PDB file of C-alpha atoms and ligand atoms in Angstrom:
ATOM      1  CA  MET A   1     100.112  11.807-105.696  1.00 90.00           C
ATOM      2  CA  ARG A   2      98.360  14.316-107.904  1.00 94.00           C
ATOM      3  CA  CYS A   3      96.345  17.152-106.342  1.00 96.00           C
ATOM      4  CA  LEU A   4      94.090  19.562-108.140  1.00 98.00           C
ATOM      5  CA  ILE A   5      94.313  23.038-106.590  1.00 98.00           C
ATOM      6  CA  VAL A   6      91.235  25.182-107.208  1.00 98.00           C
ATOM      7  CA  SER A   7      89.971  28.431-105.751  1.00 98.00           C
ATOM      8  CA  ASP A   8      87.074  30.832-106.185  1.00 98.00           C
ATOM      9  CA  ILE A   9      84.779  28.490-108.114  1.00 98.00           C
ATOM     10  CA  HIS A  10      81.899  30.850-107.257  1.00 97.00           C
ATOM     11  CA  GLY A  11      79.005  28.635-108.282  1.00 98.00           C
ATOM     12  CA  ASN A  12      80.240  28.390-111.881  1.00 98.00           C
ATOM     13  CA  LEU A  13      79.481  24.768-112.803  1.00 98.00           C
ATOM     14  CA  GLU A  14      80.589  25.008-116.454  1.00 98.00           C
ATOM     15  CA  ALA A  15      84.018  26.282-115.400  1.00 98.00           C
ATOM     16  CA  PHE A  16      84.387  23.709-112.601  1.00 98.00           C
ATOM     17  CA  GLU A  17      83.440  20.814-114.885  1.00 98.00           C
ATOM     18  CA  ALA A  18      85.832  22.037-117.591  1.00 98.00           C
ATOM     19  CA  VAL A  19      88.659  22.129-115.027  1.00 98.00           C
ATOM     20  CA  LEU A  20      87.894  18.618-113.773  1.00 98.00           C
ATOM     21  CA  ASN A  21      87.872  17.251-117.330  1.00 98.00           C
ATOM     22  CA  HIS A  22      91.003  19.115-118.337  1.00 98.00           C
ATOM     23  CA  ALA A  23      92.934  18.100-115.204  1.00 97.00           C
ATOM     24  CA  GLY A  24      92.313  14.373-115.736  1.00 96.00           C
ATOM     25  CA  PRO A  25      92.463  11.876-112.853  1.00 97.00           C
ATOM     26  CA  VAL A  26      93.541  13.359-109.522  1.00 97.00           C
ATOM     27  CA  ASP A  27      93.866  11.859-106.037  1.00 96.00           C
ATOM     28  CA  SER A  28      92.450  14.856-104.217  1.00 95.00           C
ATOM     29  CA  ILE A  29      90.998  18.302-104.837  1.00 96.00           C
ATOM     30  CA  TRP A  30      92.249  21.087-102.573  1.00 96.00           C
ATOM     31  CA  CYS A  31      89.678  23.900-102.697  1.00 97.00           C
ATOM     32  CA  LEU A  32      90.746  27.278-101.307  1.00 97.00           C
ATOM     33  CA  GLY A  33      87.293  28.731-100.611  1.00 97.00           C
ATOM     34  CA  ASP A  34      84.564  30.769-102.319  1.00 97.00           C
ATOM     35  CA  LEU A  35      82.885  27.672-103.649  1.00 97.00           C
ATOM     36  CA  VAL A  36      79.681  29.723-103.937  1.00 97.00           C
ATOM     37  CA  GLY A  37      78.626  33.334-104.502  1.00 93.00           C
ATOM     38  CA  TYR A  38      78.204  35.199-107.853  1.00 94.00           C
ATOM     39  CA  GLY A  39      77.464  32.128-110.004  1.00 96.00           C
ATOM     40  CA  PRO A  40      74.159  30.417-110.836  1.00 97.00           C
ATOM     41  CA  ASP A  41      74.909  26.858-109.613  1.00 98.00           C
ATOM     42  CA  PRO A  42      75.914  26.959-105.942  1.00 98.00           C
ATOM     43  CA  ASN A  43      74.316  23.607-105.044  1.00 98.00           C
ATOM     44  CA  ALA A  44      75.720  21.739-108.046  1.00 98.00           C
ATOM     45  CA  CYS A  45      79.241  23.060-107.369  1.00 98.00           C
ATOM     46  CA  VAL A  46      79.109  22.081-103.680  1.00 98.00           C
ATOM     47  CA  GLU A  47      77.779  18.644-104.612  1.00 98.00           C
ATOM     48  CA  LEU A  48      80.381  18.093-107.323  1.00 98.00           C
ATOM     49  CA  LEU A  49      83.193  18.869-104.881  1.00 98.00           C
ATOM     50  CA  ARG A  50      81.621  16.674-102.211  1.00 97.00           C
ATOM     51  CA  SER A  51      81.450  13.751-104.646  1.00 97.00           C
ATOM     52  CA  ARG A  52      85.265  13.679-104.945  1.00 96.00           C
ATOM     53  CA  PRO A  53      88.055  13.238-102.386  1.00 95.00           C
ATOM     54  CA  HIS A  54      88.815  16.770-101.245  1.00 95.00           C
ATOM     55  CA  LEU A  55      90.011  19.256 -98.676  1.00 93.00           C
ATOM     56  CA  CYS A  56      88.206  22.572 -98.536  1.00 95.00           C
ATOM     57  CA  ILE A  57      88.376  25.772 -96.517  1.00 95.00           C
ATOM     58  CA  ALA A  58      85.909  28.650 -96.234  1.00 96.00           C
ATOM     59  CA  GLY A  59      86.057  31.921 -98.173  1.00 96.00           C
ATOM     60  CA  ASN A  60      84.294  35.229 -97.561  1.00 95.00           C
ATOM     61  CA  HIS A  61      81.511  34.393-100.040  1.00 95.00           C
ATOM     62  CA  ASP A  62      80.888  31.040 -98.347  1.00 96.00           C
ATOM     63  CA  TRP A  63      80.579  32.849 -95.028  1.00 95.00           C
ATOM     64  CA  SER A  64      78.322  35.544 -96.443  1.00 93.00           C
ATOM     65  CA  ALA A  65      76.023  32.870 -97.903  1.00 93.00           C
ATOM     66  CA  LEU A  66      75.785  31.524 -94.343  1.00 93.00           C
ATOM     67  CA  GLY A  67      74.926  34.970 -92.968  1.00 88.00           C
ATOM     68  CA  ARG A  68      78.199  35.085 -91.036  1.00 88.00           C
ATOM     69  CA  LEU A  69      79.449  38.329 -92.592  1.00 85.00           C
ATOM     70  CA  ASP A  70      77.975  41.794 -92.640  1.00 83.00           C
ATOM     71  CA  LEU A  71      76.734  42.269 -96.207  1.00 82.00           C
ATOM     72  CA  ALA A  72      77.426  46.002 -95.906  1.00 83.00           C
ATOM     73  CA  GLU A  73      81.061  45.061 -96.634  1.00 81.00           C
ATOM     74  CA  PHE A  74      80.065  43.791-100.089  1.00 84.00           C
ATOM     75  CA  ASN A  75      79.430  45.896-103.167  1.00 89.00           C
ATOM     76  CA  PRO A  76      75.747  45.979-104.263  1.00 90.00           C
ATOM     77  CA  ASP A  77      76.141  43.296-106.971  1.00 90.00           C
ATOM     78  CA  ALA A  78      77.975  40.921-104.644  1.00 89.00           C
ATOM     79  CA  ARG A  79      75.385  41.554-101.925  1.00 89.00           C
ATOM     80  CA  GLU A  80      72.503  40.758-104.272  1.00 90.00           C
ATOM     81  CA  ALA A  81      74.208  37.581-105.500  1.00 92.00           C
ATOM     82  CA  SER A  82      74.959  36.544-101.924  1.00 91.00           C
ATOM     83  CA  LEU A  83      71.339  36.914-100.825  1.00 93.00           C
ATOM     84  CA  TRP A  84      70.222  34.922-103.863  1.00 96.00           C
ATOM     85  CA  THR A  85      72.789  32.194-103.109  1.00 96.00           C
ATOM     86  CA  ARG A  86      71.641  31.958 -99.485  1.00 95.00           C
ATOM     87  CA  LYS A  87      68.089  31.269-100.665  1.00 96.00           C
ATOM     88  CA  GLN A  88      69.180  28.584-103.141  1.00 97.00           C
ATOM     89  CA  LEU A  89      71.401  26.444-100.932  1.00 97.00           C
ATOM     90  CA  THR A  90      69.868  23.223 -99.610  1.00 97.00           C
ATOM     91  CA  PRO A  91      70.060  22.560 -95.850  1.00 96.00           C
ATOM     92  CA  ASP A  92      72.576  19.799 -96.520  1.00 97.00           C
ATOM     93  CA  ASN A  93      74.867  22.022 -98.568  1.00 97.00           C
ATOM     94  CA  LEU A  94      74.534  24.844 -96.031  1.00 96.00           C
ATOM     95  CA  ALA A  95      75.633  22.368 -93.342  1.00 96.00           C
ATOM     96  CA  PHE A  96      78.643  21.426 -95.484  1.00 97.00           C
ATOM     97  CA  LEU A  97      79.644  25.095 -95.830  1.00 97.00           C
ATOM     98  CA  GLU A  98      79.043  25.669 -92.093  1.00 96.00           C
ATOM     99  CA  ALA A  99      81.549  22.951 -91.273  1.00 95.00           C
ATOM    100  CA  LEU A 100      84.373  24.326 -93.467  1.00 95.00           C
ATOM    101  CA  PRO A 101      87.410  25.419 -91.458  1.00 92.00           C
ATOM    102  CA  LYS A 102      89.090  28.815 -91.972  1.00 89.00           C
ATOM    103  CA  GLU A 103      92.466  27.305 -92.745  1.00 84.00           C
ATOM    104  CA  LEU A 104      94.085  23.914 -92.999  1.00 82.00           C
ATOM    105  CA  PRO A 105      97.653  23.891 -91.790  1.00 64.00           C
ATOM    106  CA  GLU A 106      99.706  21.081 -93.252  1.00 55.00           C
ATOM    107  CA  PRO A 107      96.645  19.274 -94.575  1.00 53.00           C
ATOM    108  CA  ALA A 108      98.118  16.285 -96.332  1.00 53.00           C
ATOM    109  CA  GLN A 109     101.847  16.812 -96.439  1.00 60.00           C
ATOM    110  CA  GLU A 110     104.195  18.628 -94.116  1.00 73.00           C
ATOM    111  CA  HIS A 111     105.019  21.342 -96.621  1.00 88.00           C
ATOM    112  CA  PHE A 112     101.654  22.974 -97.246  1.00 92.00           C
ATOM    113  CA  TRP A 113      99.229  25.407 -95.628  1.00 93.00           C
ATOM    114  CA  LEU A 114      95.891  26.477 -97.101  1.00 94.00           C
ATOM    115  CA  ALA A 115      94.041  29.786 -96.515  1.00 95.00           C
ATOM    116  CA  HIS A 116      91.495  31.655 -98.626  1.00 97.00           C
ATOM    117  CA  GLY A 117      92.671  35.268 -98.330  1.00 97.00           C
ATOM    118  CA  SER A 118      95.920  35.166 -96.410  1.00 96.00           C
ATOM    119  CA  PRO A 119      97.343  33.037 -93.605  1.00 94.00           C
ATOM    120  CA  CYS A 120      97.115  36.063 -91.245  1.00 95.00           C
ATOM    121  CA  HIS A 121      93.457  36.845 -91.963  1.00 94.00           C
ATOM    122  CA  PRO A 122      92.109  33.830 -93.860  1.00 94.00           C
ATOM    123  CA  ILE A 123      88.643  35.075 -94.735  1.00 94.00           C
ATOM    124  CA  TRP A 124      89.134  38.673 -95.848  1.00 91.00           C
ATOM    125  CA  GLU A 125      92.713  39.805 -96.441  1.00 94.00           C
ATOM    126  CA  TYR A 126      93.952  40.311-100.026  1.00 95.00           C
ATOM    127  CA  ILE A 127      97.650  39.726-100.679  1.00 95.00           C
ATOM    128  CA  LEU A 128      98.341  42.481-103.188  1.00 95.00           C
ATOM    129  CA  ASP A 129     101.510  44.213-102.011  1.00 93.00           C
ATOM    130  CA  ASP A 130     104.928  43.536-100.484  1.00 91.00           C
ATOM    131  CA  ARG A 131     103.908  44.551 -96.994  1.00 92.00           C
ATOM    132  CA  THR A 132     100.938  42.162 -96.797  1.00 94.00           C
ATOM    133  CA  ALA A 133     102.992  39.392 -98.404  1.00 94.00           C
ATOM    134  CA  THR A 134     105.865  39.882 -95.936  1.00 92.00           C
ATOM    135  CA  ASP A 135     103.439  39.743 -93.006  1.00 93.00           C
ATOM    136  CA  ALA A 136     101.806  36.643 -94.529  1.00 95.00           C
ATOM    137  CA  PHE A 137     105.072  34.684 -94.363  1.00 94.00           C
ATOM    138  CA  GLY A 138     105.060  35.266 -90.599  1.00 93.00           C
ATOM    139  CA  CYS A 139     101.624  33.717 -90.189  1.00 93.00           C
ATOM    140  CA  PHE A 140     102.206  30.103 -91.274  1.00 90.00           C
ATOM    141  CA  GLN A 141     104.806  27.532 -90.373  1.00 87.00           C
ATOM    142  CA  ALA A 142     104.820  25.390 -93.514  1.00 90.00           C
ATOM    143  CA  THR A 143     107.097  26.031 -96.483  1.00 92.00           C
ATOM    144  CA  PHE A 144     104.313  26.810 -98.953  1.00 94.00           C
ATOM    145  CA  CYS A 145     100.904  28.433 -98.560  1.00 95.00           C
ATOM    146  CA  PHE A 146      98.215  28.114-101.224  1.00 96.00           C
ATOM    147  CA  HIS A 147      95.669  30.926-101.163  1.00 97.00           C
ATOM    148  CA  GLY A 148      93.064  32.547-103.415  1.00 97.00           C
ATOM    149  CA  HIS A 149      90.672  35.516-103.012  1.00 97.00           C
ATOM    150  CA  THR A 150      92.291  37.944-105.501  1.00 97.00           C
ATOM    151  CA  HIS A 151      91.271  35.765-108.492  1.00 97.00           C
ATOM    152  CA  VAL A 152      94.719  36.416-110.008  1.00 97.00           C
ATOM    153  CA  PRO A 153      97.295  33.604-110.386  1.00 97.00           C
ATOM    154  CA  ILE A 154     100.604  34.580-108.821  1.00 96.00           C
ATOM    155  CA  LEU A 155     103.704  33.131-107.174  1.00 95.00           C
ATOM    156  CA  ILE A 156     105.375  35.123-104.388  1.00 95.00           C
ATOM    157  CA  ARG A 157     108.714  33.780-103.272  1.00 93.00           C
ATOM    158  CA  LEU A 158     110.622  34.732-100.143  1.00 91.00           C
ATOM    159  CA  ALA A 159     114.229  34.024-100.955  1.00 80.00           C
ATOM    160  CA  ASN A 160     117.387  34.702 -99.066  1.00 75.00           C
ATOM    161  CA  GLN A 161     119.663  36.858-101.191  1.00 69.00           C
ATOM    162  CA  GLN A 162     123.033  37.945 -99.864  1.00 68.00           C
ATOM    163  CA  GLY A 163     121.977  37.519 -96.267  1.00 67.00           C
ATOM    164  CA  SER A 164     118.619  39.292 -96.454  1.00 72.00           C
ATOM    165  CA  GLU A 165     115.174  38.066 -97.393  1.00 77.00           C
ATOM    166  CA  ARG A 166     113.618  39.419-100.578  1.00 84.00           C
ATOM    167  CA  LEU A 167     110.204  38.977-102.121  1.00 85.00           C
ATOM    168  CA  ALA A 168     109.872  38.050-105.784  1.00 87.00           C
ATOM    169  CA  TRP A 169     106.486  38.163-107.554  1.00 89.00           C
ATOM    170  CA  SER A 170     106.034  36.223-110.790  1.00 89.00           C
ATOM    171  CA  GLN A 171     103.442  34.774-113.110  1.00 90.00           C
ATOM    172  CA  PRO A 172     103.188  31.021-112.606  1.00 89.00           C
ATOM    173  CA  PRO A 173     104.720  29.316-115.652  1.00 86.00           C
ATOM    174  CA  GLU A 174     102.453  26.921-117.524  1.00 86.00           C
ATOM    175  CA  GLU A 175     104.936  24.060-117.607  1.00 90.00           C
ATOM    176  CA  PRO A 176     105.506  21.861-114.533  1.00 91.00           C
ATOM    177  CA  HIS A 177     108.218  23.278-112.305  1.00 92.00           C
ATOM    178  CA  THR A 178     109.712  22.592-108.908  1.00 93.00           C
ATOM    179  CA  LEU A 179     108.611  24.788-106.011  1.00 92.00           C
ATOM    180  CA  GLY A 180     111.200  26.917-104.214  1.00 82.00           C
ATOM    181  CA  PRO A 181     113.949  27.624-103.469  1.00 84.00           C
ATOM    182  CA  GLY A 182     112.632  29.501-100.468  1.00 88.00           C
ATOM    183  CA  ARG A 183     109.131  29.714 -99.040  1.00 93.00           C
ATOM    184  CA  MET A 184     106.243  30.639-101.311  1.00 95.00           C
ATOM    185  CA  LEU A 185     102.720  32.028-101.386  1.00 96.00           C
ATOM    186  CA  ILE A 186     100.946  30.415-104.332  1.00 97.00           C
ATOM    187  CA  ASN A 187      97.664  31.584-105.852  1.00 98.00           C
ATOM    188  CA  PRO A 188      96.184  29.278-108.526  1.00 98.00           C
ATOM    189  CA  GLY A 189      93.826  32.000-109.830  1.00 98.00           C
ATOM    190  CA  SER A 190      90.055  31.602-110.026  1.00 98.00           C
ATOM    191  CA  VAL A 191      88.058  28.805-111.616  1.00 98.00           C
ATOM    192  CA  GLY A 192      84.730  30.599-111.846  1.00 97.00           C
ATOM    193  CA  GLN A 193      85.506  34.287-112.150  1.00 97.00           C
ATOM    194  CA  PRO A 194      89.092  35.017-113.323  1.00 97.00           C
ATOM    195  CA  ARG A 195      90.147  38.663-112.978  1.00 96.00           C
ATOM    196  CA  ASP A 196      93.513  38.778-114.723  1.00 95.00           C
ATOM    197  CA  GLY A 197      92.173  39.687-118.153  1.00 96.00           C
ATOM    198  CA  ASN A 198      91.910  36.059-119.263  1.00 96.00           C
ATOM    199  CA  ARG A 199      88.433  34.528-119.171  1.00 97.00           C
ATOM    200  CA  GLN A 200      89.720  30.927-119.137  1.00 98.00           C
ATOM    201  CA  ALA A 201      89.295  29.032-115.874  1.00 98.00           C
ATOM    202  CA  SER A 202      92.552  28.954-113.920  1.00 98.00           C
ATOM    203  CA  TYR A 203      93.865  26.114-111.729  1.00 98.00           C
ATOM    204  CA  MET A 204      96.983  24.234-110.673  1.00 98.00           C
ATOM    205  CA  LEU A 205      98.139  20.645-110.438  1.00 97.00           C
ATOM    206  CA  LEU A 206     100.433  19.764-107.573  1.00 96.00           C
ATOM    207  CA  ASP A 207     102.603  16.749-106.908  1.00 95.00           C
ATOM    208  CA  PRO A 208     103.097  17.165-103.147  1.00 91.00           C
ATOM    209  CA  GLU A 209     105.837  14.553-102.953  1.00 90.00           C
ATOM    210  CA  ALA A 210     107.942  15.777-105.866  1.00 92.00           C
ATOM    211  CA  LEU A 211     107.043  19.398-104.929  1.00 93.00           C
ATOM    212  CA  THR A 212     106.178  20.262-108.503  1.00 95.00           C
ATOM    213  CA  VAL A 213     103.326  22.492-109.590  1.00 95.00           C
ATOM    214  CA  GLU A 214     101.799  23.269-112.974  1.00 96.00           C
ATOM    215  CA  HIS A 215      99.524  26.211-113.763  1.00 97.00           C
ATOM    216  CA  ARG A 216      96.834  25.578-116.335  1.00 97.00           C
ATOM    217  CA  ARG A 217      94.041  27.479-118.100  1.00 97.00           C
ATOM    218  CA  VAL A 218      91.026  26.012-119.854  1.00 97.00           C
ATOM    219  CA  ASP A 219      88.220  27.428-121.978  1.00 98.00           C
ATOM    220  CA  TYR A 220      84.681  26.744-120.865  1.00 98.00           C
ATOM    221  CA  GLU A 221      81.221  27.569-122.163  1.00 97.00           C
ATOM    222  CA  TYR A 222      80.954  30.839-120.259  1.00 97.00           C
ATOM    223  CA  TRP A 223      77.940  31.931-122.299  1.00 97.00           C
ATOM    224  CA  LEU A 224      75.899  29.091-120.764  1.00 98.00           C
ATOM    225  CA  THR A 225      76.814  30.384-117.286  1.00 98.00           C
ATOM    226  CA  GLN A 226      75.901  33.917-118.364  1.00 97.00           C
ATOM    227  CA  ASP A 227      72.502  32.784-119.691  1.00 97.00           C
ATOM    228  CA  LYS A 228      71.691  31.066-116.413  1.00 97.00           C
ATOM    229  CA  MET A 229      72.731  34.139-114.420  1.00 97.00           C
ATOM    230  CA  LEU A 230      70.479  36.395-116.470  1.00 97.00           C
ATOM    231  CA  GLU A 231      67.643  33.875-116.249  1.00 97.00           C
ATOM    232  CA  HIS A 232      67.924  33.925-112.446  1.00 97.00           C
ATOM    233  CA  LYS A 233      68.036  37.748-112.541  1.00 96.00           C
ATOM    234  CA  LEU A 234      71.494  37.909-111.006  1.00 96.00           C
ATOM    235  CA  PRO A 235      73.218  41.284-111.626  1.00 95.00           C
ATOM    236  CA  PRO A 236      74.030  41.524-115.390  1.00 95.00           C
ATOM    237  CA  ARG A 237      77.450  43.060-114.668  1.00 95.00           C
ATOM    238  CA  LEU A 238      78.478  39.829-112.928  1.00 96.00           C
ATOM    239  CA  ALA A 239      77.482  37.839-116.007  1.00 96.00           C
ATOM    240  CA  MET A 240      79.207  40.217-118.447  1.00 95.00           C
ATOM    241  CA  ARG A 241      82.573  40.155-116.680  1.00 96.00           C
ATOM    242  CA  LEU A 242      82.928  36.403-117.345  1.00 97.00           C
ATOM    243  CA  ALA A 243      83.477  37.161-121.043  1.00 96.00           C
ATOM    244  CA  TYR A 244      86.457  39.394-120.266  1.00 94.00           C
ATOM    245  CA  GLY A 245      88.047  37.768-117.232  1.00 93.00           C
ATOM    246  CA  LEU A 246      87.852  41.050-115.349  1.00 89.00           C
TER     247      LEU A 246
HETATM  248 ZN1   ZN B   1      86.343  34.988-104.565  1.00 76.74          ZN
END
């Protein structure tokens, strides 16, 4: 089985299509939330995901597009983009987003858990430091948890070293490699708005039976996305950042 792991597509159709083409045939897409928000094609991205076999969970931008979150928690650009997104979404696509669960424990195989932010607080929490990561390992029962939200690809491993558990943070290597040893938090990075200084769309391929994962990057026509954002009068700063991956 071959699974495509994507997160934070953010209504960026050019990036999502580039990832699907680059990944080749897959059996299922596992989407870790923030399908919409920021980008100019929320409906097309929802519909493209819905047209393929998939699992999907909700992110904070999906919830804000549904009016489920207080927009005061967003910065002004994100708030403006969220209000715009809410107006664009068709009733059918809104209903799809409404039905997304907050997390999917052990969705297809016994080893995996999915959450947008963190397994402790799936919608909002960012895993950015040792303390949050340590707590996160206490909040899911599976061996591996895929998550997104930070828009930065990272592997965090909890390994037993000399009788005590230690965290190890690393960049995911680009060649296929076996998961473990030890439990892991795995962030595939963002498809539609990378923030690790690399503007290429970021994703992973997973073989859930062999427990191998591969991190990949792909160029896309980001200037087309930018043009559409400016045309729709979305905040220019959100369009500009796509060129820098920041
Ligand atoms: Zn996001």
